[in-house]
Amino acid sequence: EIMKANPVDKNSLVEEMTDLRRTFSRSIVARKALPEGALLKETDLAVKKPGGGLPPERLPDLLGCVLLG
């Protein structure tokens, strides 16, 4: 009864959660400006808030990659 009297607008809830997720999640970023052709090492990268970029779980995929211009 109570739930029927107070329905949840799932679409607006998803929009609110998206903003919160972006704010509180993390992304991989470069610690400093890196030149074209640089071979990515763990010391070149950091994980910081807010999210919106590559998630930290992808960090191993980036190690050893060469930056293109």
CSV table of C-alpha atoms in Angstrom, one decimal:
chain,number,residue,atom,x,y,z
A,1,GLU,CA,0.0,0.0,0.0
A,2,ILE,CA,2.7,2.5,1.0
A,3,MET,CA,4.7,1.8,-2.1
A,4,LYS,CA,1.7,2.2,-4.4
A,5,ALA,CA,0.9,5.6,-2.8
A,6,ASN,CA,4.6,6.8,-3.2
A,7,PRO,CA,5.9,5.5,-6.6
A,8,VAL,CA,9.6,6.0,-7.4
A,9,ASP,CA,10.4,7.8,-10.6
A,10,LYS,CA,13.2,5.6,-11.7
A,11,ASN,CA,14.3,7.8,-14.6
A,12,SER,CA,15.0,10.8,-12.4
A,13,LEU,CA,16.7,8.5,-9.9
A,14,VAL,CA,19.1,7.2,-12.6
A,15,GLU,CA,19.9,10.8,-13.6
A,16,GLU,CA,20.7,11.7,-10.0
A,17,MET,CA,22.8,8.5,-9.5
A,18,THR,CA,24.8,9.3,-12.8
A,19,ASP,CA,25.9,12.6,-11.4
A,20,LEU,CA,26.8,11.1,-8.0
A,21,ARG,CA,28.7,8.2,-9.7
A,22,ARG,CA,30.7,10.7,-11.8
A,23,THR,CA,31.5,12.8,-8.7
A,24,PHE,CA,32.5,9.9,-6.4
A,25,SER,CA,34.1,7.5,-8.9
A,26,ARG,CA,37.7,7.8,-10.1
A,27,SER,CA,39.5,8.0,-13.4
A,28,ILE,CA,43.0,7.4,-14.7
A,29,VAL,CA,45.0,10.6,-15.4
A,30,ALA,CA,48.5,11.5,-16.3
A,31,ARG,CA,50.6,12.7,-13.4
A,32,LYS,CA,52.4,15.1,-15.7
A,33,ALA,CA,52.5,16.2,-19.3
A,34,LEU,CA,53.8,13.3,-21.4
A,35,PRO,CA,55.5,13.6,-24.8
A,36,GLU,CA,54.3,11.9,-27.9
A,37,GLY,CA,56.0,8.4,-28.1
A,38,ALA,CA,56.2,8.0,-24.4
A,39,LEU,CA,55.9,4.5,-23.1
A,40,LEU,CA,53.4,4.5,-20.3
A,41,LYS,CA,54.6,3.3,-16.9
A,42,GLU,CA,52.8,3.1,-13.6
A,43,THR,CA,54.7,6.1,-12.3
A,44,ASP,CA,53.3,8.2,-15.2
A,45,LEU,CA,49.7,7.6,-14.2
A,46,ALA,CA,47.5,8.3,-11.2
A,47,VAL,CA,43.9,7.6,-10.2
A,48,LYS,CA,41.8,10.7,-9.2
A,49,LYS,CA,38.3,11.9,-8.6
A,50,PRO,CA,36.0,12.8,-10.3
A,51,GLY,CA,35.3,9.9,-12.7
A,52,GLY,CA,34.2,10.2,-16.3
A,53,GLY,CA,37.3,8.9,-17.9
A,54,LEU,CA,38.9,5.4,-17.9
A,55,PRO,CA,38.2,3.5,-14.7
A,56,PRO,CA,41.0,2.3,-12.5
A,57,GLU,CA,40.4,-1.3,-13.5
A,58,ARG,CA,41.8,-0.4,-16.9
A,59,LEU,CA,45.2,0.7,-15.6
A,60,PRO,CA,46.9,-2.6,-16.4
A,61,ASP,CA,45.7,-2.3,-20.0
A,62,LEU,CA,47.5,1.1,-20.4
A,63,LEU,CA,50.9,0.1,-19.0
A,64,GLY,CA,53.4,-0.4,-21.8
A,65,CYS,CA,51.3,1.5,-24.4
A,66,VAL,CA,53.0,4.2,-26.5
A,67,LEU,CA,51.3,7.6,-26.7
A,68,LEU,CA,50.4,8.8,-30.1
A,69,GLY,CA,50.1,12.4,-31.1
